[in-house]
CSV table of C-alpha atoms in Angstrom, one decimal:
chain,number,residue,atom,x,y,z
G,1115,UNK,CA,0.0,0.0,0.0
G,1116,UNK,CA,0.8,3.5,-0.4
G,1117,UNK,CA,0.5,6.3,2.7
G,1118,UNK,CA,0.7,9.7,2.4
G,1119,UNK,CA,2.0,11.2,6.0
G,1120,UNK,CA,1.2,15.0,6.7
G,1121,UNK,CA,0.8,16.8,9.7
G,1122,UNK,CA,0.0,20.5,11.5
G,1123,UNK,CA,-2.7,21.6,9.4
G,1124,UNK,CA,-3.5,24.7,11.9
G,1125,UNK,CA,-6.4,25.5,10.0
G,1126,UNK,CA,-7.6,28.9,11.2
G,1127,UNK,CA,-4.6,29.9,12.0
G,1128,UNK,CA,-4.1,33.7,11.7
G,1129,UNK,CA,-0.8,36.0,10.4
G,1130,UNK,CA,-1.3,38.7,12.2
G,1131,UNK,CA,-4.7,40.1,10.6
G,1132,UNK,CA,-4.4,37.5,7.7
G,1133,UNK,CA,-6.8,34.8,7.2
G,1134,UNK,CA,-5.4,32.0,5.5
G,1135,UNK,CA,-8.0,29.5,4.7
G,1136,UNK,CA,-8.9,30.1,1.7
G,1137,UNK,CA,-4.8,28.7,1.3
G,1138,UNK,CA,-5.1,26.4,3.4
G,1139,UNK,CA,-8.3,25.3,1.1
G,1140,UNK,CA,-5.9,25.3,-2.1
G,1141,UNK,CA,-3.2,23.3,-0.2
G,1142,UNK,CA,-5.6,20.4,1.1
G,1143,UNK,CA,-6.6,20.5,-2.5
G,1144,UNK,CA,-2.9,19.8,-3.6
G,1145,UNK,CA,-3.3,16.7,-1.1
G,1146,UNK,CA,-5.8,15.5,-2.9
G,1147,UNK,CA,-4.6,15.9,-6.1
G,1148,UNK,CA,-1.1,14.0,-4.6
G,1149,UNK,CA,-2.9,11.1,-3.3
G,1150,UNK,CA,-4.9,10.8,-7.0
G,1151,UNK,CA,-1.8,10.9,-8.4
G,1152,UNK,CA,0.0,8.2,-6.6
G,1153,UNK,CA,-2.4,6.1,-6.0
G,1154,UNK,CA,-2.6,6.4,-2.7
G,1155,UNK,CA,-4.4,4.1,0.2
G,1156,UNK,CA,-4.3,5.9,3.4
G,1157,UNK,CA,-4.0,9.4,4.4
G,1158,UNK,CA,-2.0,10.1,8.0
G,1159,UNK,CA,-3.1,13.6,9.4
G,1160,UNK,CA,-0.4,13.8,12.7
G,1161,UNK,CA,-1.9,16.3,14.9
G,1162,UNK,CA,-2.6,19.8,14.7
G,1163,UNK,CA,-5.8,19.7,12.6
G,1164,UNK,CA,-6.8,23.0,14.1
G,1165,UNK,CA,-5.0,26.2,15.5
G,1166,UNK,CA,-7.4,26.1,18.5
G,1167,UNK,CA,-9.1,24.1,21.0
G,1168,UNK,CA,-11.9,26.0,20.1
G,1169,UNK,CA,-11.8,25.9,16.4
G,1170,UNK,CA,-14.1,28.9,14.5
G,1171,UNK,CA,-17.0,27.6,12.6
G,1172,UNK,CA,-15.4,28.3,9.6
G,1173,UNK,CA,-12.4,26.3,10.1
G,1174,UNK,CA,-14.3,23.4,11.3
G,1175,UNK,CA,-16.1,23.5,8.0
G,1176,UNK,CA,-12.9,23.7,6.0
G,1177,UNK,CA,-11.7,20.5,7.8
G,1178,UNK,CA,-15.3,18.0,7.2
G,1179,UNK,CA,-15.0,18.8,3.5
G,1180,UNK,CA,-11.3,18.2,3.5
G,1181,UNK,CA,-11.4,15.1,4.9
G,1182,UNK,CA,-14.2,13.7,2.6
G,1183,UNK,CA,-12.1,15.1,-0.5
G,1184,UNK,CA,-9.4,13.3,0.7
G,1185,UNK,CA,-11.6,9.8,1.5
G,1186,UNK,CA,-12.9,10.3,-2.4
G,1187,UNK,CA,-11.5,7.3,-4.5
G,1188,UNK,CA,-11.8,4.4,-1.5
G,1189,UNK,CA,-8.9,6.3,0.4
G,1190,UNK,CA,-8.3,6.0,4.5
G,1191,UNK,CA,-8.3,9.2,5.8
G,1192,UNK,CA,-6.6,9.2,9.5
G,1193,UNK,CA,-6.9,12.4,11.1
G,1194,UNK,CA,-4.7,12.5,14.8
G,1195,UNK,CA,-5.4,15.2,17.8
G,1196,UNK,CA,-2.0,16.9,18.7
G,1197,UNK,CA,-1.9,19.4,21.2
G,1198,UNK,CA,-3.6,22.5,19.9
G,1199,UNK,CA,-6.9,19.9,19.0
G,1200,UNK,CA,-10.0,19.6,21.8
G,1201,UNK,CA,-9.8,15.2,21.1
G,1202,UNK,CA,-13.4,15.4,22.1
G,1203,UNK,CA,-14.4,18.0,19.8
G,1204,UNK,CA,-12.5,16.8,16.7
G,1205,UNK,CA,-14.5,13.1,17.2
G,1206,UNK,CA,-18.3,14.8,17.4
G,1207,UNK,CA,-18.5,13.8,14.1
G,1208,UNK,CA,-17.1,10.3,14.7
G,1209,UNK,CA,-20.2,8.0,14.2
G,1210,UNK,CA,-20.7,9.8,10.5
G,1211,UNK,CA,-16.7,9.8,10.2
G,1212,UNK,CA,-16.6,5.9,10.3
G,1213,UNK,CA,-19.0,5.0,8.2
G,1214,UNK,CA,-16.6,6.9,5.1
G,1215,UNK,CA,-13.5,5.4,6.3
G,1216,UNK,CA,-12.7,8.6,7.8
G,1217,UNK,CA,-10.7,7.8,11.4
G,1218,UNK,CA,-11.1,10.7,14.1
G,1219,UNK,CA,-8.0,9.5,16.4
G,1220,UNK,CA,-8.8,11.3,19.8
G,1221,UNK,CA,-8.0,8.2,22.1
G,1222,UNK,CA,-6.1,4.6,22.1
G,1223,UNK,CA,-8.8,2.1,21.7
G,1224,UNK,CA,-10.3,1.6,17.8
G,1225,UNK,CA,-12.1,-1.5,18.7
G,1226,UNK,CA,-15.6,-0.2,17.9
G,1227,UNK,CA,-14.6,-0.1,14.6
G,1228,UNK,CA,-15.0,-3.1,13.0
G,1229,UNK,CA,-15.0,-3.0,9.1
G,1230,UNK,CA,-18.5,-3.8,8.7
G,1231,UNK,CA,-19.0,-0.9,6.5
G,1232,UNK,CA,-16.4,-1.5,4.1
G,1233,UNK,CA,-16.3,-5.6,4.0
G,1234,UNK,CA,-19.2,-6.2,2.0
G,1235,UNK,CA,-19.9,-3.8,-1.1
G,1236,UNK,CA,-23.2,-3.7,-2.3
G,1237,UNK,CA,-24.3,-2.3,-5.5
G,1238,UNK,CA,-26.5,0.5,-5.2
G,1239,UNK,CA,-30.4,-0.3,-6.1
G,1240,UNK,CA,-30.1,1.7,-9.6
G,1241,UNK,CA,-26.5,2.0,-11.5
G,1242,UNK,CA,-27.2,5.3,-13.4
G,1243,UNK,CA,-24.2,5.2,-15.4
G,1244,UNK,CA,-20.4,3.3,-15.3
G,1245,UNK,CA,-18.3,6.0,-13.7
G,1246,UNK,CA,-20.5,6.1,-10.5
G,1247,UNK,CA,-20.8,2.2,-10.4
G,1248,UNK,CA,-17.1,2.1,-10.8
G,1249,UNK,CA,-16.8,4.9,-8.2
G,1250,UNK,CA,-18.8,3.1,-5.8
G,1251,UNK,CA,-16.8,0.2,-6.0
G,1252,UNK,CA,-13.8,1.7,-5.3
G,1253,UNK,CA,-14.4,3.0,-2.6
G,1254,UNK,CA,-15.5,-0.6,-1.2
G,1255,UNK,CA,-11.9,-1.6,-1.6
G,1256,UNK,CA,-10.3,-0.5,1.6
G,1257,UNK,CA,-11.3,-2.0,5.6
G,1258,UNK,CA,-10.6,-0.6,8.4
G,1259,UNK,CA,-10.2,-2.9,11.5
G,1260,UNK,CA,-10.0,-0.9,15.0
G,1261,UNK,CA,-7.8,-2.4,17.7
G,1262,UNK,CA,-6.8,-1.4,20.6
G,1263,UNK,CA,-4.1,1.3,20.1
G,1264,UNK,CA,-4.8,1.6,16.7
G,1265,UNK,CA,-6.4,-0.2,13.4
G,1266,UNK,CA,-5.1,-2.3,10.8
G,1267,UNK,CA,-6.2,-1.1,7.0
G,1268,UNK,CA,-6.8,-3.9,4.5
G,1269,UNK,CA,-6.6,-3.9,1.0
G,1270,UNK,CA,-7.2,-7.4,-0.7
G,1271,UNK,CA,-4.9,-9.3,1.2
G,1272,UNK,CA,-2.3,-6.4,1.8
G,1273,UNK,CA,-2.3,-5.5,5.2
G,1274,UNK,CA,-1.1,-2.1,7.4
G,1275,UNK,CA,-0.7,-1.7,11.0
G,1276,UNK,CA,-1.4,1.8,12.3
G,1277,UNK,CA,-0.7,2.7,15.7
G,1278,UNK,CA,-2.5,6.0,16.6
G,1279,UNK,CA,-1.1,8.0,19.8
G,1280,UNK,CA,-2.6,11.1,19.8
G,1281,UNK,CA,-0.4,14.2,21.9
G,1282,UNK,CA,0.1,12.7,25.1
G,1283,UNK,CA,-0.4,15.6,27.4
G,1284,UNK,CA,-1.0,14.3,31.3
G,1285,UNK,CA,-4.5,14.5,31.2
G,1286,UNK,CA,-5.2,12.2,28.8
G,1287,UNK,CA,-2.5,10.0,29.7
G,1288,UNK,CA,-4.8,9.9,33.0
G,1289,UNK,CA,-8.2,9.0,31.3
G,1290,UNK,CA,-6.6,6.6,29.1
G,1291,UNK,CA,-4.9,4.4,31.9
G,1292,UNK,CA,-4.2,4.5,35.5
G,1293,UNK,CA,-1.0,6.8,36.6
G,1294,UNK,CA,2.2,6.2,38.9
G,1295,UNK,CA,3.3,9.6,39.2
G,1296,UNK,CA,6.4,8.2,40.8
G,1297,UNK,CA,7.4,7.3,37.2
G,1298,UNK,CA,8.8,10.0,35.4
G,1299,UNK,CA,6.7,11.5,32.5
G,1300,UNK,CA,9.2,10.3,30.0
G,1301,UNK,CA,8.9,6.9,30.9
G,1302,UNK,CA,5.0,6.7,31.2
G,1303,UNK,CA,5.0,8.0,27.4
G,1304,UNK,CA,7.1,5.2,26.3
G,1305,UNK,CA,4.7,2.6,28.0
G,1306,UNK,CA,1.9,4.4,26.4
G,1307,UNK,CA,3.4,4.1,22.8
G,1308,UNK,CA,4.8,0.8,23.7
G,1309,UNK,CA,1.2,-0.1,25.0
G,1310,UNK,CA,-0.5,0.8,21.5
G,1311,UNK,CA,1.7,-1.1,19.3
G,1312,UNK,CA,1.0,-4.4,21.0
G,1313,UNK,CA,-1.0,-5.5,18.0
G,1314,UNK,CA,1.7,-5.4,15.6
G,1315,UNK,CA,3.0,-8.4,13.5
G,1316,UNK,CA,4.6,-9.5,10.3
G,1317,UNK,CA,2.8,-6.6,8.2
G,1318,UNK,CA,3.9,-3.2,7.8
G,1319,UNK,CA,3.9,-1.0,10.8
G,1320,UNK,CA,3.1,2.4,11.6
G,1321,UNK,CA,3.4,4.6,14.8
G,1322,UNK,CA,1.3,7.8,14.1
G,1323,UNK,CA,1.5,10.3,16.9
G,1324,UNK,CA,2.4,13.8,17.8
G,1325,UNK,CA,5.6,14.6,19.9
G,1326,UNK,CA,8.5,17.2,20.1
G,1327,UNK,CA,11.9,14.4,20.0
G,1328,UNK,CA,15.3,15.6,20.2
G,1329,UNK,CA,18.6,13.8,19.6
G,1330,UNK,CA,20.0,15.7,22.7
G,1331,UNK,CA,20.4,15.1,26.0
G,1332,UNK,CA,19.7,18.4,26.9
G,1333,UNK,CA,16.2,19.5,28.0
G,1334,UNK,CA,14.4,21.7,25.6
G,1335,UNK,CA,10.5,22.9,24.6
G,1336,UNK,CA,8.8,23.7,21.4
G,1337,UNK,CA,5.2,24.9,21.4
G,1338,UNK,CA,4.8,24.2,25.0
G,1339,UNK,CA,6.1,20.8,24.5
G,1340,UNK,CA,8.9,19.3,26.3
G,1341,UNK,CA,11.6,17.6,24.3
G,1342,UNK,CA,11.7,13.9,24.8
G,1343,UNK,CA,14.3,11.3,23.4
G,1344,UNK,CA,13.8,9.5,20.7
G,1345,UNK,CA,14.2,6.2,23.1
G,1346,UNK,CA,10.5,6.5,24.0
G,1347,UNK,CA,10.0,5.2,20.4
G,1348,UNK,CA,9.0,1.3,19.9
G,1349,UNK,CA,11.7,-0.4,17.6
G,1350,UNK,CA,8.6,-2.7,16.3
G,1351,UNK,CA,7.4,0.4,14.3
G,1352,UNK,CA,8.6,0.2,10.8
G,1353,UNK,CA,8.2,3.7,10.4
G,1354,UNK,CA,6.8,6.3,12.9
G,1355,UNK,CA,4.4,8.9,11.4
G,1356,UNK,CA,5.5,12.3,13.7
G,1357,UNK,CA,3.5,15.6,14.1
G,1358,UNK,CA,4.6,18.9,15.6
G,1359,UNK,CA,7.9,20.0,14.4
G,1360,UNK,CA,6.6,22.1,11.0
G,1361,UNK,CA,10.2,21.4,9.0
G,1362,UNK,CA,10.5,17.8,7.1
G,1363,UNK,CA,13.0,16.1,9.5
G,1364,UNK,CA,14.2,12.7,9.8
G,1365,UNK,CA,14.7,12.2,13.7
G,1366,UNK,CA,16.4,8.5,13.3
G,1367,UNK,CA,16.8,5.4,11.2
G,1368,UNK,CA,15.9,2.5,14.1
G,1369,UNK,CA,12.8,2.9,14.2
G,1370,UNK,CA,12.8,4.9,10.9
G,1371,UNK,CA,10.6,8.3,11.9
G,1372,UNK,CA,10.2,12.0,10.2
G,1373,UNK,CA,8.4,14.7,10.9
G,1374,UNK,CA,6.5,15.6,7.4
G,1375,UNK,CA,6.5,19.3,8.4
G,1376,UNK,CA,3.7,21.2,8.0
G,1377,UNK,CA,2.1,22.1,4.7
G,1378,UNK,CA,2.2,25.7,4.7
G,1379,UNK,CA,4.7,28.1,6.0
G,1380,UNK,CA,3.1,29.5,10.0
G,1381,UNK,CA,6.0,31.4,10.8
G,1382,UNK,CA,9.1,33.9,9.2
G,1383,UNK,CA,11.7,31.5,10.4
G,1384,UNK,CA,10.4,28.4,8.8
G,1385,UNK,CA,11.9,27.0,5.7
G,1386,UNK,CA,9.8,28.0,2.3
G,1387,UNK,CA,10.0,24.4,0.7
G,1388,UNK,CA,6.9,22.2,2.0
G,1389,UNK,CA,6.3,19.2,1.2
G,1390,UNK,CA,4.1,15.5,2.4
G,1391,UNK,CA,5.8,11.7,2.7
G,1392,UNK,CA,4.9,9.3,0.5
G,1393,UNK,CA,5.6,5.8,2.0
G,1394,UNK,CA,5.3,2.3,0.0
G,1395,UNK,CA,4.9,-0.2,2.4
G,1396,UNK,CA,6.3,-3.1,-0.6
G,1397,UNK,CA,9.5,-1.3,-1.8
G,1398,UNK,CA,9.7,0.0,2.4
G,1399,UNK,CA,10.7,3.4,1.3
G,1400,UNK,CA,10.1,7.1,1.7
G,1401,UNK,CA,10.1,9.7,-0.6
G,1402,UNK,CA,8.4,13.4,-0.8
G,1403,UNK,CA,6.1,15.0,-2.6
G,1404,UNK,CA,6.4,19.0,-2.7
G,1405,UNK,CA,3.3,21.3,-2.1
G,1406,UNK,CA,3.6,25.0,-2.5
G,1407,UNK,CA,1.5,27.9,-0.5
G,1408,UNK,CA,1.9,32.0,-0.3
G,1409,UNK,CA,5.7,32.9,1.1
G,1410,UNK,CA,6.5,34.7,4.4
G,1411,UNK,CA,9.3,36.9,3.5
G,1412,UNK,CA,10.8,39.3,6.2
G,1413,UNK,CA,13.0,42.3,4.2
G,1414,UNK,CA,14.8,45.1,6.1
G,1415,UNK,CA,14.4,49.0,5.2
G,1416,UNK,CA,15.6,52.2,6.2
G,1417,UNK,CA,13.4,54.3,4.9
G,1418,UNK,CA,9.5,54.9,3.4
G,1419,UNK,CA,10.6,54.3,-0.4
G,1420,UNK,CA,12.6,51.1,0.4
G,1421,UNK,CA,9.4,50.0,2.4
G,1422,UNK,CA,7.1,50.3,-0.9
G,1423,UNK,CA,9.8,49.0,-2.9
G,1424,UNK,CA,10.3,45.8,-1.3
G,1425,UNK,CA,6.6,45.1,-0.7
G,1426,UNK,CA,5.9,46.0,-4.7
G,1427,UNK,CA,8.8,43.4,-5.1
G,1428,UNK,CA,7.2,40.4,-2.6
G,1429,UNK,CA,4.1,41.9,-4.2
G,1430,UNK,CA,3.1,38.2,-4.0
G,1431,UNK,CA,4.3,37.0,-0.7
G,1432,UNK,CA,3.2,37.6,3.4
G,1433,UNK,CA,6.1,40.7,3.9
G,1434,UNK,CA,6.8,41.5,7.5
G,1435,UNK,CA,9.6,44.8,7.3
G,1436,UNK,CA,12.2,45.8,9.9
G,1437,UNK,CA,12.6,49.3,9.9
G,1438,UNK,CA,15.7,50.8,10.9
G,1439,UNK,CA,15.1,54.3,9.9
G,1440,UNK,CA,13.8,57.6,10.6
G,1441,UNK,CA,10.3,57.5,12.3
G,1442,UNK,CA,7.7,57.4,9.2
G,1443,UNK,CA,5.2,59.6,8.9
G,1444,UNK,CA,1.4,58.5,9.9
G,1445,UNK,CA,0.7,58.7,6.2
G,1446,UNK,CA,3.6,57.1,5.3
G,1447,UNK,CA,2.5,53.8,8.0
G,1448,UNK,CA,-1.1,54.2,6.5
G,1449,UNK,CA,0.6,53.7,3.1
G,1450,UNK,CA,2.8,50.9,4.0
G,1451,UNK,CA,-0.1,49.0,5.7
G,1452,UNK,CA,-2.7,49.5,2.8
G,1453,UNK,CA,0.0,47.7,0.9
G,1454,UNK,CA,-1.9,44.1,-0.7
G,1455,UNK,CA,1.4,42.4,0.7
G,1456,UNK,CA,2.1,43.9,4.2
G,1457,UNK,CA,1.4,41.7,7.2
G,1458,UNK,CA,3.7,43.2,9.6
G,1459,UNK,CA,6.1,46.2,10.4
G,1460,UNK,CA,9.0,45.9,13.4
G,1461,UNK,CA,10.5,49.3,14.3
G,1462,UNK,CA,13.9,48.0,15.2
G,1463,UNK,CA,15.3,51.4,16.0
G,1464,UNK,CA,14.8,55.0,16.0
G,1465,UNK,CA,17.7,57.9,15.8
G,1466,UNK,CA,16.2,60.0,17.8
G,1467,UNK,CA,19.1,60.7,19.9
G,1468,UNK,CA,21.0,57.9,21.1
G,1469,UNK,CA,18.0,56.0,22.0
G,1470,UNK,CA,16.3,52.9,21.0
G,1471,UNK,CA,13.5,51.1,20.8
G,1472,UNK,CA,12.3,48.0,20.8
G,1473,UNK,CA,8.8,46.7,19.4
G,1474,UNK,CA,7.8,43.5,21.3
G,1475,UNK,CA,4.1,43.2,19.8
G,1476,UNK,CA,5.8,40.6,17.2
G,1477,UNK,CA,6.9,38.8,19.6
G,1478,UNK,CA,4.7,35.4,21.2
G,1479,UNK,CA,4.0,35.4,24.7
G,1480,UNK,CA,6.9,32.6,25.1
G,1481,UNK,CA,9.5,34.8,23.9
G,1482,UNK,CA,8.0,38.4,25.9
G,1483,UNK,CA,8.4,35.1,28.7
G,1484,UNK,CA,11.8,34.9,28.3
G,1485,UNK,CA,12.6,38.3,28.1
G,1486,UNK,CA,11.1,39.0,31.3
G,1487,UNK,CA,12.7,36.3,33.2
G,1488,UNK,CA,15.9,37.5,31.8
G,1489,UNK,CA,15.5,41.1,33.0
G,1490,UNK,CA,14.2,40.0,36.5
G,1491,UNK,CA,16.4,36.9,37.4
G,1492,UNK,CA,19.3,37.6,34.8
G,1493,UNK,CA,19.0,34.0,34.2
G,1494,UNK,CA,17.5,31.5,31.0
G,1495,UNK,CA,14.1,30.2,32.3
G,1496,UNK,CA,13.9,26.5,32.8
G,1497,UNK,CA,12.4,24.4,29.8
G,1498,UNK,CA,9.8,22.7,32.4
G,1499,UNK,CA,8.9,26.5,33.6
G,1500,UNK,CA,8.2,27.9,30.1
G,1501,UNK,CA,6.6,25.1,29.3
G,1502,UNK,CA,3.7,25.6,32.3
G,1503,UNK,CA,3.6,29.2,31.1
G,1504,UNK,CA,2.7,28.3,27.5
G,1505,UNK,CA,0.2,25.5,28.4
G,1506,UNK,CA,-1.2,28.1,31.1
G,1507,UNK,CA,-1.1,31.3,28.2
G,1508,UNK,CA,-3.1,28.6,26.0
G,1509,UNK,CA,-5.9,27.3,28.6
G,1510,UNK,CA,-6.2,31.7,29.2
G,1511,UNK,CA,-6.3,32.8,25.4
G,1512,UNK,CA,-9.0,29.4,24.9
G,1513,UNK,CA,-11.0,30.9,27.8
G,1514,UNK,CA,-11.6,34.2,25.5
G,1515,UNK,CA,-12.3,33.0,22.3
């Protein structure tokens, strides 16, 4: 079989006062458009469907009609809860969701689903014509079978295990099995992934979840996230589907695991070239597939005409400018912001004087964090400590949406 692995779709996600899903429309589209053209069985969503626990209506919309374009054709559709997704409000739909072969993963046991709905094709009472009777079978040719930890997709007598591990924040951890909090949090995650990949055999195996690994010793965060090693991984994983990091990154070779990367470009210092894995679970390899979506570009200027020139040159792009020169005037600003291509402007300087200033309304909470901690303690903030900010920052900005 064929898999297409993808991840941190943020849909609703914001730049600044840019909405982004009518791209984030054309890029699912591009998905679709991949898995036509490769033929592809199953696609792998690994966490970060939405920007939000609390989605907007809009975005939730975007994401039930992308995930029955994708299903078109007989396809699996997998789609994982990392940890900016509500797990129980991505599954609502689930019941509707399982009878297209569409897999919400909010939780470690699959075992209500049990194929019935794929297993046994029949015709529909009146064949109107032979591209929707061929379509119809088609999309009989894939089972799903739900186990605990995960499900194993069928096609013909080709076979794919898929463990699915959603974000494995403490409290689900705690709903999902009883905790010894005298183990270290580390630990407990292995035995969780370890745990869902019990049903494994000869066939192809897949670990899908959504985790922040480092090859380091050292202890480090990213998005809230603590880094953990890439021990906690299960070596009976032929290859592990990861979510979280939004750069394509191979994190090790036993077991074999990558972060796809995200499909769009959330941030000024993320790489431009996106792409989506493509594993073929007969010739056991990996290859990707690019996708392409609007550029963030960040250009430095010194003064108004610069500003206009640059922006007239990204024309095409998200442009976010670093001004270093004398203060504009409010005409100028209006100007510069009226702009089709301006998201941003950072006043790195002024010369008035000697002085400078700094504009920190760029910056994320994490990073005004850090810059506070610096200035009080004159000391780097703990990884564990700026991780309890960021989950707290999220629970607070969730509360006012």
């Amino acid at each position: 079989m064929k898999i297409l692995h993808t991840a941190d779709l943020h849909l609703g996600k914001r730049l600044n006062k840019a909405a982004r899903l009518d791209e984030q429309c054309d890029v699912i589209k591009q998905l679709s458009e991949i898995a036509d053209r490769e033929e592809i069985d199953v696609v792998l969503i690994a966490g970060d469907i939405f920007d939000t626990l609390v989605p907007t209506s809009e975005a939730e919309r975007v994401f039930y009609r992308s995930i029955l374009t994708l299903a078109e054709r007989g396809r699996a559709v997998i789609a994982l809860a990392g940890n900016h997704d509500d797990e129980r409000r991505l599954c609502a739909a689930k019941p509707l969701a399982d009878l297209q072969g569409i897999v919400l993963a909010g939780e470690l046991d699959y075992t209500a689903l049990n194929g019935e709905t794929l297993s046994d094709p029949t015709p529909p009472a009146s064949l109107l014509g032979l591209f929707a009777a061929a379509d119809y079978i088609q999309k009989q040719r894939i089972k799903i079978v739900g186990r605990y930890g995960g499900v194993t997709v069928e096609k013909g007598d080709d076979k794919v295990n898929i463990a699915l591990v959603p974000y494995p924040s403490e409290s689900r951890l705690a709903r999902w099995s009883k905790q010894d909090y005298s183990v270290e949090y580390t630990e407990r995650v292995k035995q969780t992934l370890s745990s869902a990949c019990e049903f494994f055999d000869d066939n192809y195996n897949i670990l899908c979840t959504h985790l922040f690994l480092s090859k380091s010793d050292a202890s480090d965060s990213l998005g809230g996230l603590l880094a953990l090693p890439t021990s906690v991984l299960p070596e009976s994983a032929d290859y592990v589907a990861l979510g979280h990091v939004h750069k394509h990154m191979k994190v090790c070779k036993h077991p074999h695991a990558e972060y796809s990367g995200s499909p769009l470009q959330y941030a000024y210092d993320e790489g431009r070239t996106k792409s989506v894995n493509i594993i073929d679970t007969v010739k056991r390899t990996v290859e990707q597939r690019l996708v392409t979506g609007k550029n963030l570009t960040e250009v430095e200027a010194d003064n108004f005409d610069e500003c206009i020139s640059k922006l007239d040159f990204y024309s095409g792009d998200y442009v976010r400018i670093k001004y270093s020169g004398e203060p504009l005037t409010r005409e100028e600003t209006a100007q510069i912001r009226s702009h089709p291509a301006f998201n941003d402007l950072v006043v790195t300087a002024t010369l008035r004087g000697e002085q400078k200033a700094e504009r920190r309304a760029h910056l994320s909470d994490g990073e005004i964090f850090d810059l506070y901690y610096k200035h009080r303690f004159n000391a780097e903030p703990s990884a564990e400590l700026k991780a309890v900010f960021s989950e707290l920052m999220g629970e607070l900005n969730n509360e006012t949406h």
